[in-house]
Coordinates of C-alpha atoms and ligand atoms in Angstrom, one line a residue:
Chain A
M1 CA 57.2 -24.9 -16.7
K2 CA 56.6 -21.0 -17.6
F3 CA 54.9 -20.1 -20.8
E4 CA 56.0 -16.7 -22.2
D5 CA 52.3 -15.4 -22.5
E6 CA 51.5 -16.0 -18.5
P7 CA 48.9 -14.0 -18.0
V8 CA 47.4 -11.4 -15.3
P9 CA 46.1 -13.8 -12.7
G10 CA 42.5 -14.8 -13.7
Y11 CA 42.8 -13.5 -17.3
P12 CA 42.6 -16.8 -19.5
L13 CA 46.0 -18.0 -21.0
P14 CA 45.5 -17.7 -25.5
I15 CA 44.4 -20.5 -26.5
L16 CA 46.9 -22.6 -28.6
P17 CA 45.9 -24.5 -32.0
G18 CA 44.6 -27.8 -31.1
H19 CA 43.6 -27.4 -27.6
T20 CA 40.1 -26.6 -26.9
S21 CA 40.9 -24.5 -23.5
P22 CA 42.7 -21.7 -22.7
G23 CA 44.1 -23.8 -19.3
R24 CA 47.4 -24.9 -18.1
F25 CA 46.2 -28.2 -17.1
E26 CA 45.8 -28.8 -20.9
R27 CA 49.1 -27.3 -21.8
V28 CA 50.8 -29.3 -19.7
L29 CA 49.4 -32.3 -20.7
R30 CA 49.6 -31.4 -24.5
A31 CA 53.3 -30.4 -24.3
G32 CA 53.4 -34.3 -22.6
G33 CA 54.8 -33.3 -18.8
F34 CA 53.7 -35.6 -16.5
A35 CA 50.5 -33.8 -14.8
V36 CA 50.2 -33.3 -11.0
T37 CA 46.6 -32.6 -9.7
T38 CA 45.0 -32.6 -6.4
E39 CA 41.8 -32.4 -4.7
L40 CA 40.7 -29.7 -2.3
A41 CA 38.1 -30.6 0.2
P42 CA 35.4 -27.4 0.1
P43 CA 35.0 -25.7 3.2
D44 CA 31.5 -26.0 5.7
S45 CA 32.1 -22.3 5.7
A46 CA 31.3 -19.3 3.3
D47 CA 34.3 -17.3 3.9
P48 CA 36.3 -17.2 0.9
E49 CA 40.0 -17.3 2.8
D50 CA 39.1 -20.8 3.9
V51 CA 39.3 -21.9 0.4
Y52 CA 42.3 -20.0 0.0
K53 CA 44.3 -21.4 2.7
R54 CA 43.1 -25.2 1.5
A55 CA 44.4 -24.2 -2.0
R56 CA 48.1 -22.4 -0.8
V57 CA 49.4 -25.8 0.8
F58 CA 49.7 -27.2 -3.1
D59 CA 51.5 -23.7 -4.2
G60 CA 54.2 -25.4 -6.7
Y61 CA 53.6 -28.8 -6.6
V62 CA 50.1 -29.2 -8.8
D63 CA 49.0 -28.7 -12.2
A64 CA 45.4 -28.5 -11.0
I65 CA 43.4 -28.5 -8.2
N66 CA 39.6 -30.6 -8.5
A67 CA 37.1 -28.7 -6.5
T68 CA 34.5 -31.7 -5.7
D69 CA 31.3 -31.1 -5.7
G70 CA 29.4 -32.9 -2.8
S71 CA 31.7 -35.5 -3.0
G72 CA 30.5 -38.9 -0.8
A73 CA 26.7 -36.8 -0.7
N74 CA 28.4 -34.5 1.6
C75 CA 26.3 -31.1 1.4
H76 CA 29.9 -28.6 1.3
M77 CA 30.6 -25.7 -0.4
S78 CA 29.6 -25.4 -3.9
S79 CA 32.4 -26.5 -6.8
L80 CA 31.7 -24.0 -9.2
A81 CA 32.0 -21.6 -6.2
V82 CA 35.2 -22.8 -5.4
C83 CA 36.4 -22.5 -8.9
A84 CA 35.0 -19.1 -9.2
L85 CA 37.5 -18.6 -5.9
L86 CA 40.3 -20.4 -7.3
T87 CA 40.2 -18.5 -10.8
R88 CA 40.3 -14.8 -9.0
V89 CA 43.7 -15.3 -8.3
G90 CA 44.6 -17.4 -11.4
Y91 CA 44.5 -20.6 -10.0
A92 CA 43.6 -23.9 -12.2
P93 CA 40.6 -25.4 -11.0
I94 CA 38.9 -28.5 -12.0
M95 CA 35.4 -28.1 -11.5
Q96 CA 33.5 -31.5 -10.8
I97 CA 29.9 -31.8 -11.6
S98 CA 28.2 -34.5 -10.3
C99 CA 24.9 -35.7 -11.9
R100 CA 23.4 -36.6 -8.4
D101 CA 21.6 -33.2 -7.4
R102 CA 21.0 -31.2 -10.5
N103 CA 19.3 -31.8 -13.6
R104 CA 20.3 -30.9 -17.2
I105 CA 19.1 -27.1 -17.0
A106 CA 21.1 -26.4 -14.1
I107 CA 24.2 -28.4 -14.7
Q108 CA 24.3 -26.9 -18.8
G109 CA 23.9 -23.2 -17.1
D110 CA 26.8 -24.0 -14.4
I111 CA 29.0 -25.2 -17.3
L112 CA 28.4 -21.3 -19.2
G113 CA 28.7 -20.0 -15.7
G114 CA 32.1 -21.9 -14.7
A115 CA 33.4 -21.0 -18.0
A116 CA 32.7 -17.6 -18.1
M117 CA 34.6 -17.4 -14.8
G118 CA 37.5 -19.1 -16.3
V119 CA 37.2 -22.5 -15.1
C120 CA 39.2 -24.0 -18.1
N121 CA 38.7 -28.1 -17.1
M122 CA 35.4 -29.8 -16.0
L123 CA 35.3 -33.3 -14.8
C124 CA 31.5 -35.0 -15.5
L125 CA 30.8 -37.5 -12.6
T126 CA 28.0 -39.4 -12.0
G127 CA 28.1 -39.2 -8.2
D128 CA 27.7 -41.3 -4.9
G129 CA 24.3 -41.8 -3.7
V130 CA 22.6 -40.0 -1.3
Q131 CA 22.7 -42.7 0.9
A132 CA 26.3 -42.6 1.3
G133 CA 26.1 -38.8 3.0
D134 CA 25.1 -36.6 5.4
H135 CA 22.2 -36.0 3.7
P136 CA 20.6 -39.4 3.0
Q137 CA 16.8 -38.1 3.3
A138 CA 17.7 -35.8 0.4
K139 CA 16.2 -36.8 -3.5
P140 CA 18.9 -38.3 -6.1
V141 CA 18.1 -36.4 -9.3
F142 CA 20.3 -38.6 -11.4
D143 CA 18.6 -36.8 -14.7
L144 CA 22.0 -37.6 -17.0
D145 CA 24.8 -39.9 -16.5
C146 CA 28.1 -39.1 -16.7
V147 CA 28.3 -40.2 -20.2
S148 CA 25.5 -38.0 -21.3
L149 CA 26.3 -35.2 -18.9
L150 CA 29.8 -35.6 -21.2
D151 CA 28.1 -35.3 -24.5
I152 CA 25.9 -32.4 -23.8
A153 CA 29.1 -30.5 -22.6
R154 CA 30.7 -31.6 -25.4
T155 CA 27.8 -30.3 -27.8
Q156 CA 28.0 -26.8 -25.6
R157 CA 31.2 -26.6 -26.8
D158 CA 31.6 -27.5 -30.5
E159 CA 28.2 -27.4 -31.5
R160 CA 27.1 -24.0 -29.6
H161 CA 23.8 -25.0 -28.2
F162 CA 21.9 -26.7 -25.5
Q163 CA 20.6 -30.2 -25.4
S164 CA 17.3 -28.1 -26.3
G165 CA 18.9 -27.4 -29.5
R166 CA 19.0 -23.0 -28.6
K167 CA 22.1 -21.2 -29.8
I168 CA 24.8 -20.3 -27.5
S169 CA 26.3 -17.4 -28.5
F170 CA 29.9 -17.8 -26.8
A171 CA 30.9 -21.7 -26.3
P172 CA 32.5 -22.6 -23.2
R173 CA 36.1 -23.1 -23.8
V174 CA 36.6 -26.6 -21.1
F175 CA 39.1 -29.9 -21.4
L176 CA 36.4 -32.4 -20.6
G177 CA 37.4 -35.2 -18.2
A178 CA 35.3 -38.0 -16.6
A179 CA 36.6 -40.4 -13.8
E180 CA 37.0 -44.0 -14.0
N181 CA 37.9 -46.8 -11.6
P182 CA 39.8 -49.6 -12.9
S183 CA 39.5 -51.0 -9.3
A184 CA 36.1 -52.0 -9.4
A185 CA 34.1 -54.7 -10.6
P186 CA 33.7 -55.5 -13.8
H187 CA 37.3 -55.2 -14.1
V188 CA 37.1 -56.7 -18.1
W189 CA 34.3 -53.8 -19.2
R190 CA 36.3 -51.3 -17.1
P191 CA 38.3 -50.2 -20.6
Q192 CA 35.0 -50.5 -22.6
R193 CA 33.1 -48.0 -20.4
L194 CA 36.3 -45.6 -20.5
A195 CA 36.0 -45.9 -24.4
K196 CA 32.6 -44.8 -24.5
K197 CA 33.3 -42.1 -22.5
V198 CA 36.5 -40.8 -24.6
A199 CA 33.9 -41.3 -27.8
A200 CA 30.9 -39.2 -25.4
G201 CA 33.8 -36.7 -24.9
A202 CA 36.0 -37.4 -22.6
Q203 CA 39.8 -35.8 -23.0
F204 CA 41.0 -36.4 -19.6
I205 CA 40.5 -39.2 -16.9
Q206 CA 41.0 -39.2 -13.8
T207 CA 41.2 -42.8 -12.0
Q208 CA 39.8 -43.3 -8.5
Y209 CA 42.7 -44.6 -5.7
C210 CA 44.2 -47.6 -7.3
Y211 CA 46.2 -49.5 -4.8
D212 CA 46.3 -52.3 -7.0
L213 CA 49.1 -51.6 -9.4
A214 CA 48.8 -55.2 -10.9
L215 CA 44.8 -54.2 -11.5
L216 CA 45.8 -50.7 -13.2
R217 CA 48.4 -52.2 -15.6
G218 CA 45.4 -54.6 -17.0
F219 CA 43.6 -52.0 -17.0
M220 CA 46.3 -49.6 -19.3
D221 CA 46.7 -52.6 -21.5
Q222 CA 43.3 -53.1 -22.4
V223 CA 42.8 -49.3 -22.8
E224 CA 45.7 -49.6 -25.3
A225 CA 44.5 -52.6 -26.9
L226 CA 40.8 -50.3 -27.9
G227 CA 43.3 -47.6 -29.4
L228 CA 42.7 -45.2 -26.8
F229 CA 46.3 -44.0 -26.4
G230 CA 46.7 -40.4 -28.0
K231 CA 43.0 -39.8 -27.7
V232 CA 42.5 -39.2 -23.8
Y233 CA 45.3 -38.5 -21.0
I234 CA 44.8 -40.6 -18.1
L235 CA 45.8 -39.6 -14.7
A236 CA 46.3 -42.3 -12.2
G237 CA 44.3 -41.6 -8.5
V238 CA 46.5 -42.1 -5.6
G239 CA 46.9 -41.1 -2.0
P240 CA 48.7 -41.3 1.2
L241 CA 46.5 -43.8 3.7
R242 CA 47.1 -42.5 7.5
S243 CA 47.4 -45.9 9.2
A244 CA 46.0 -49.2 9.0
K245 CA 43.0 -48.3 10.6
A246 CA 42.1 -45.9 8.3
A247 CA 42.4 -47.8 5.4
E248 CA 40.5 -51.0 6.6
W249 CA 37.8 -48.2 7.3
M250 CA 37.8 -46.9 3.4
R251 CA 37.9 -50.2 2.2
N252 CA 34.9 -50.7 3.9
N253 CA 33.0 -47.8 3.7
V254 CA 34.1 -46.0 0.3
P255 CA 32.1 -47.1 -2.7
G256 CA 34.0 -48.8 -5.0
M257 CA 37.3 -48.8 -2.9
H258 CA 40.0 -51.4 -2.8
I259 CA 43.1 -51.9 -0.7
P260 CA 44.9 -55.0 -0.8
D261 CA 46.0 -56.6 2.2
A262 CA 49.5 -56.6 1.5
I263 CA 49.1 -53.0 2.2
I264 CA 47.2 -52.8 4.8
A265 CA 49.8 -55.6 6.4
R266 CA 52.8 -53.4 5.9
L267 CA 51.1 -50.4 7.1
S268 CA 50.1 -52.0 10.6
G269 CA 53.5 -53.4 10.9
A270 CA 55.3 -49.8 10.8
R271 CA 56.2 -48.0 13.7
D272 CA 55.1 -44.8 12.1
Q273 CA 51.9 -45.4 10.1
A274 CA 51.0 -42.1 8.5
L275 CA 54.9 -41.8 7.1
E276 CA 54.8 -45.4 5.9
G277 CA 51.2 -44.4 4.2
R278 CA 53.4 -41.7 2.2
T279 CA 56.0 -43.7 1.5
I280 CA 53.7 -46.2 0.1
C281 CA 52.3 -43.2 -1.9
I282 CA 55.1 -42.0 -3.5
E283 CA 56.5 -45.8 -4.5
L284 CA 53.1 -46.1 -6.3
I285 CA 53.3 -42.4 -8.1
Q286 CA 57.0 -43.9 -9.1
A287 CA 55.3 -47.0 -10.3
M288 CA 52.8 -45.6 -12.2
R289 CA 55.1 -42.8 -13.9
E290 CA 56.4 -46.3 -15.6
I291 CA 53.4 -47.2 -17.0
R292 CA 52.5 -47.1 -20.7
G293 CA 50.1 -44.2 -21.2
V294 CA 49.8 -42.7 -17.6
S295 CA 49.9 -39.2 -18.1
G296 CA 50.0 -37.8 -14.6
V297 CA 48.5 -38.7 -11.1
H298 CA 45.5 -37.4 -9.5
I299 CA 46.7 -36.7 -5.3
M300 CA 43.8 -37.4 -3.3
A301 CA 44.6 -36.6 0.4
Y302 CA 41.4 -35.9 2.1
R303 CA 42.5 -34.4 5.5
Q304 CA 45.8 -34.4 5.2
E305 CA 46.6 -31.8 2.2
E306 CA 49.3 -30.8 3.8
S307 CA 51.2 -33.7 2.6
V308 CA 50.8 -33.2 -1.1
A309 CA 53.6 -31.0 -1.0
E310 CA 55.8 -33.4 0.6
I311 CA 54.6 -36.7 -1.8
V312 CA 55.4 -34.6 -4.6
E313 CA 58.4 -33.4 -3.8
R314 CA 60.2 -36.8 -2.5
S315 CA 58.5 -39.0 -5.7
G316 CA 60.5 -36.5 -8.1
I317 CA 57.7 -36.5 -10.7
L318 CA 58.1 -32.9 -10.9
Q319 CA 61.5 -33.5 -12.1
G320 CA 62.5 -30.0 -11.3
R321 CA 59.3 -28.4 -12.9
S322 CA 57.5 -25.9 -11.0
P323 CA 53.9 -25.3 -11.6
W324 CA 52.7 -22.0 -11.6
Y325 CA 50.7 -20.3 -8.4
P326 CA 50.0 -17.0 -7.6
E327 CA 53.2 -15.6 -6.2
R328 CA 55.4 -17.9 -8.2
D329 CA 56.9 -15.4 -10.7
A330 CA 56.8 -12.3 -8.2
P331 CA 60.5 -11.0 -7.3
Q332 CA 61.9 -12.8 -4.0
Y333 CA 62.6 -10.1 -1.8
S334 CA 62.6 -12.5 1.2
H335 CA 66.0 -13.9 -0.2
R336 CA 67.8 -10.4 -0.1
T337 CA 70.3 -10.2 2.5
A338 CA 71.7 -6.4 4.3
A339 CA 74.4 -6.8 1.8
S340 CA 73.1 -7.3 -1.4
Chain B
M1 CA 10.3 -59.3 -9.6
Y2 CA 13.5 -59.6 -8.8
A3 CA 13.9 -63.5 -9.1
V4 CA 12.3 -63.1 -12.2
R5 CA 14.5 -60.3 -13.5
L6 CA 17.6 -62.2 -12.7
W7 CA 15.8 -65.2 -14.9
S8 CA 15.1 -62.9 -17.6
V9 CA 19.1 -61.8 -17.8
R10 CA 20.0 -65.8 -17.9
H11 CA 17.4 -66.1 -20.8
A12 CA 18.6 -63.1 -22.5
R13 CA 19.0 -65.0 -25.7
G14 CA 15.9 -66.3 -26.1
L15 CA 13.9 -63.1 -25.2
H16 CA 16.2 -60.9 -27.3
A17 CA 15.0 -63.8 -30.4
F18 CA 11.4 -63.7 -29.2
Y19 CA 11.3 -59.7 -29.0
G20 CA 13.1 -59.5 -32.5
G21 CA 10.0 -61.3 -33.8
F22 CA 7.6 -59.4 -32.3
E23 CA 8.9 -56.0 -33.1
A24 CA 8.6 -57.5 -36.6
L25 CA 5.0 -57.9 -36.3
L26 CA 4.1 -54.7 -34.3
V27 CA 5.7 -53.0 -37.4
Q28 CA 3.3 -55.1 -39.6
L29 CA 0.6 -53.9 -38.0
N30 CA 1.7 -50.2 -38.3
G31 CA -1.4 -49.8 -41.0
L32 CA -3.9 -51.2 -38.7
F33 CA -2.6 -48.9 -35.7
R34 CA -2.6 -46.0 -37.8
A35 CA -5.9 -46.8 -38.9
L36 CA -7.2 -47.1 -35.1
G37 CA -5.1 -44.2 -34.0
Y38 CA -1.5 -44.2 -32.1
E39 CA -2.9 -42.4 -30.0
R40 CA -6.4 -44.1 -29.2
I41 CA -4.2 -47.2 -28.3
E42 CA -1.2 -45.9 -26.5
R43 CA -3.0 -46.1 -23.0
P44 CA -3.9 -49.6 -23.0
T45 CA -0.8 -50.9 -25.2
A46 CA 1.4 -49.1 -22.2
A47 CA -0.8 -50.8 -19.8
V48 CA 0.4 -54.2 -21.2
E49 CA 3.7 -53.5 -22.0
K50 CA 4.0 -52.4 -18.3
V51 CA 2.5 -55.5 -17.0
V52 CA 4.3 -57.6 -18.9
K53 CA 7.9 -56.1 -18.9
G54 CA 7.2 -55.3 -15.2
L55 CA 7.1 -58.9 -14.5
L56 CA 10.0 -60.2 -16.8
F57 CA 12.3 -56.9 -15.9
D58 CA 10.9 -55.1 -13.2
C59 CA 10.5 -52.5 -16.0
R60 CA 10.3 -48.9 -15.3
M61 CA 8.0 -47.3 -18.0
C62 CA 11.2 -45.3 -19.3
G63 CA 9.5 -45.0 -22.5
Q64 CA 12.8 -45.4 -24.6
C65 CA 13.8 -48.8 -23.6
V66 CA 17.3 -49.9 -24.5
L67 CA 17.0 -53.6 -23.2
S68 CA 18.7 -54.9 -26.3
S69 CA 21.5 -53.3 -25.6
T70 CA 22.0 -54.2 -22.1
G71 CA 21.9 -57.8 -22.4
M72 CA 17.9 -57.8 -20.8
S73 CA 18.8 -55.9 -17.5
C74 CA 16.6 -52.7 -17.3
P75 CA 19.3 -50.1 -16.3
M76 CA 16.6 -47.8 -14.7
N77 CA 16.5 -50.7 -11.9
C78 CA 20.3 -49.0 -11.3
P79 CA 19.7 -46.4 -8.4
K80 CA 21.3 -43.7 -10.1
T81 CA 19.2 -44.9 -13.5
L82 CA 22.4 -45.0 -15.2
R83 CA 22.3 -46.1 -18.7
N84 CA 25.9 -46.4 -20.3
G85 CA 27.7 -48.7 -17.7
P86 CA 28.2 -49.4 -14.0
C87 CA 29.2 -46.3 -11.9
G88 CA 32.8 -47.2 -10.0
G89 CA 31.0 -48.2 -6.8
V90 CA 29.8 -51.4 -7.8
R91 CA 31.1 -53.7 -4.4
A92 CA 33.6 -56.7 -4.4
D93 CA 30.8 -58.9 -4.2
G94 CA 29.0 -57.5 -7.5
N95 CA 26.4 -55.8 -5.5
C96 CA 25.1 -52.7 -6.3
E97 CA 27.0 -49.7 -4.2
V98 CA 23.3 -48.1 -3.0
K99 CA 21.2 -51.6 -2.3
P100 CA 23.6 -54.0 -1.1
D101 CA 21.6 -56.9 -1.4
M102 CA 20.7 -56.1 -5.2
R103 CA 23.3 -57.2 -7.9
C104 CA 24.5 -54.5 -9.8
V105 CA 22.4 -54.2 -12.9
W106 CA 25.4 -53.2 -15.2
L107 CA 26.8 -56.6 -14.2
E108 CA 24.1 -58.6 -15.1
A109 CA 23.5 -56.5 -18.4
Y110 CA 27.2 -57.7 -19.6
H111 CA 26.2 -61.5 -18.1
G112 CA 23.2 -60.9 -20.1
S113 CA 24.9 -59.0 -23.4
E114 CA 27.2 -62.0 -23.6
R115 CA 24.2 -64.2 -24.4
I116 CA 22.8 -62.1 -27.4
P117 CA 24.0 -61.8 -31.0
G118 CA 26.5 -58.7 -31.2
G119 CA 27.2 -59.8 -27.4
V120 CA 29.0 -57.0 -25.7
E121 CA 29.7 -54.9 -28.1
S122 CA 26.4 -54.3 -28.6
M123 CA 26.8 -52.3 -25.3
S124 CA 29.1 -49.5 -26.7
K125 CA 26.2 -47.4 -27.9
L126 CA 26.1 -44.1 -26.3
Q127 CA 22.8 -43.7 -24.8
L128 CA 21.8 -40.0 -24.7
A129 CA 20.2 -38.3 -22.1
V130 CA 16.7 -40.0 -21.7
D131 CA 13.8 -37.6 -22.5
Q132 CA 11.4 -37.6 -19.4
R133 CA 8.5 -36.7 -20.7
L134 CA 8.4 -40.3 -22.4
Q135 CA 8.0 -42.0 -18.9
G136 CA 4.9 -44.3 -18.4
H137 CA 4.6 -44.1 -22.8
S138 CA 4.7 -47.3 -24.3
S139 CA 8.0 -47.9 -25.8
W140 CA 6.5 -50.7 -28.3
L141 CA 4.6 -48.4 -30.2
R142 CA 7.0 -45.4 -30.3
V143 CA 9.8 -48.0 -31.9
T144 CA 6.7 -49.4 -34.5
R145 CA 5.9 -45.8 -35.1
E146 CA 9.5 -44.9 -36.1
K147 CA 10.6 -47.9 -37.9
S148 CA 7.7 -47.9 -39.8
N149 CA 8.4 -44.2 -40.6
A150 CA 11.8 -44.9 -41.1
R151 CA 10.7 -47.7 -43.8
A152 CA 8.6 -45.3 -45.5
S153 CA 11.1 -43.0 -46.2
P154 CA 14.5 -44.5 -46.7
Ligands
SF4_1 S1 26.2 -50.5 -8.5 FE1 25.4 -51.0 -10.5 S2 23.6 -50.7 -10.0 FE2 24.6 -49.8 -8.2 S3 24.8 -47.6 -8.4 FE3 26.2 -48.4 -9.4 S4 25.7 -49.0 -11.6 FE4 23.7 -48.8 -10.5

C-alpha cells in the first residue's frame, strides 16, 4: 500500500490518531494488512555498505526489518547503529533490545537515541545466555528482564519519564514489541506470559520459529481465550531450513528450537533439500495466514536472506501490495525503450 | 541446596501458609522492632534470613522477595534473573537453557504455584525492575515495615 503522505526518506510519517509511532509497520498492522517482517544479520564490519547490501535484498518484500542485538550472544555491529543507518535511507527497522548486555541506564538512553534517529519500532527481549555465543567469558548483565524493560520503555513514551522519575522533554514515539516462543515448555503457561507482556506494554509480538502448527494453533486459541485479540498483533515466526542436517543441528543447538521429526524426514527425503526447505516455509506461511489472530509473519532466514524474496513471492501473502523501499516510487527509467 | 529447593516447591502450600503466619507475627512485632530500631536489627535479621531462605530456596538475598508469587521457586536462581516468567530457551526436557543440569526455575514456579491459594493466577502480577540497592538486605523487615506503615495510614 502507498500512503499519500509518503515522506522524504529518513523523515517520519505524520502520526495517525490512535497510533503511538510515526512508522509504516504500525500503519500496516492497524490498517489490517498481513505484515511481513524479516531479520537482518548485522555485519562483523564497520562499513555501512555492508548493512545496506544486506537490507537491499528485501526491497519490496518486507514491511520492517529487525536489527538483531547480539543474537545468539555473538558480537556484531550494534542494533542501534544498524537501525540508524537504515532509517537514514528510509527503511523501517525494528530495533531489538536485549537485556543481556546493558543495564537500565544504557538501555533507556538507547531508546531515546534510537527514536531520535527515526526508529519507530522496538522489540524488547531477554536475550540468549552468554554461554550460547562467541564470548562465553563475558559478564551477563540482565539488570532488567523483558517485561520490566517493556514497562520502562512504555513509561518513557507514555509518561515521559525515566525509571528514576526524571522528566523526558520529548517522548520516544515508538511501537513496542516482544517475543514469545509458542514451541517451548511450559506450553500451557506461555499465553499467560504473553498476557503479562501485553500488560507491560507490548503492542506486537514476533514469535520464535513455529514449525509445529498444532502448537501454534493451541497457543493462539489460548491467547484468544485470554481476551488478547485486538490488544496485540501477533506475527508468527518462520524460516527456511537449508537441509535435514542443518535442521537437526538447529534443533539440538539453538535454544528453544522445536522442529518436528516429520519436517526433518521430509527434508531428508527430498532431492533438493534447500528447495524443499523453502517450500515447507511457504506452506507454513500460507497455513499461518489462516490461523485466527495471526497478523503477519516474521521470516528469519539466517545466511539465506536472499531467499526471503522468493518465499514471499511464491507464498502470495502480500496480495499484490509492494511494501515501501528506497527506490520504489522513483520513475522507472529502466523500462523505457528507444521508441518511447 | 538444589534438592531442598525442589522439596520446597513440592511443599509450597505448607511453606506459603507458614510464611503467612510468620509475616503476620512480624507485623505484630512492629512496635518492638521500631523500639529496637530497624537499622540496628537489619544486619542480624538479614543474616538469619539468608541462612533460612538460603537453605530452603537457595535464596540470593535480592531483598525484594517474590516467592509468594512464584510458587516458592526463587527466580533469582534463573541464570538470567528473570522475574516475570520463563525465557524462550527452556529445553524440551524442562531443564534450563543456560544450566542444562538444572530444572528451569519457572517450570518449578508453575508447579509450586498450583499448590498455593491463588494458584497460577498469583504469577500474573507484573514484577517491575529490581532495585539493585536492596541486594543483601532483609526482605522480611522491609515487608514488615511497609505493611505496618500501610496499616497505620489507611
Ligand atoms: S530456562 Fe528457565 S531458568 Fe534457565 S534461563 Fe530460561 S527462564 Fe531462566
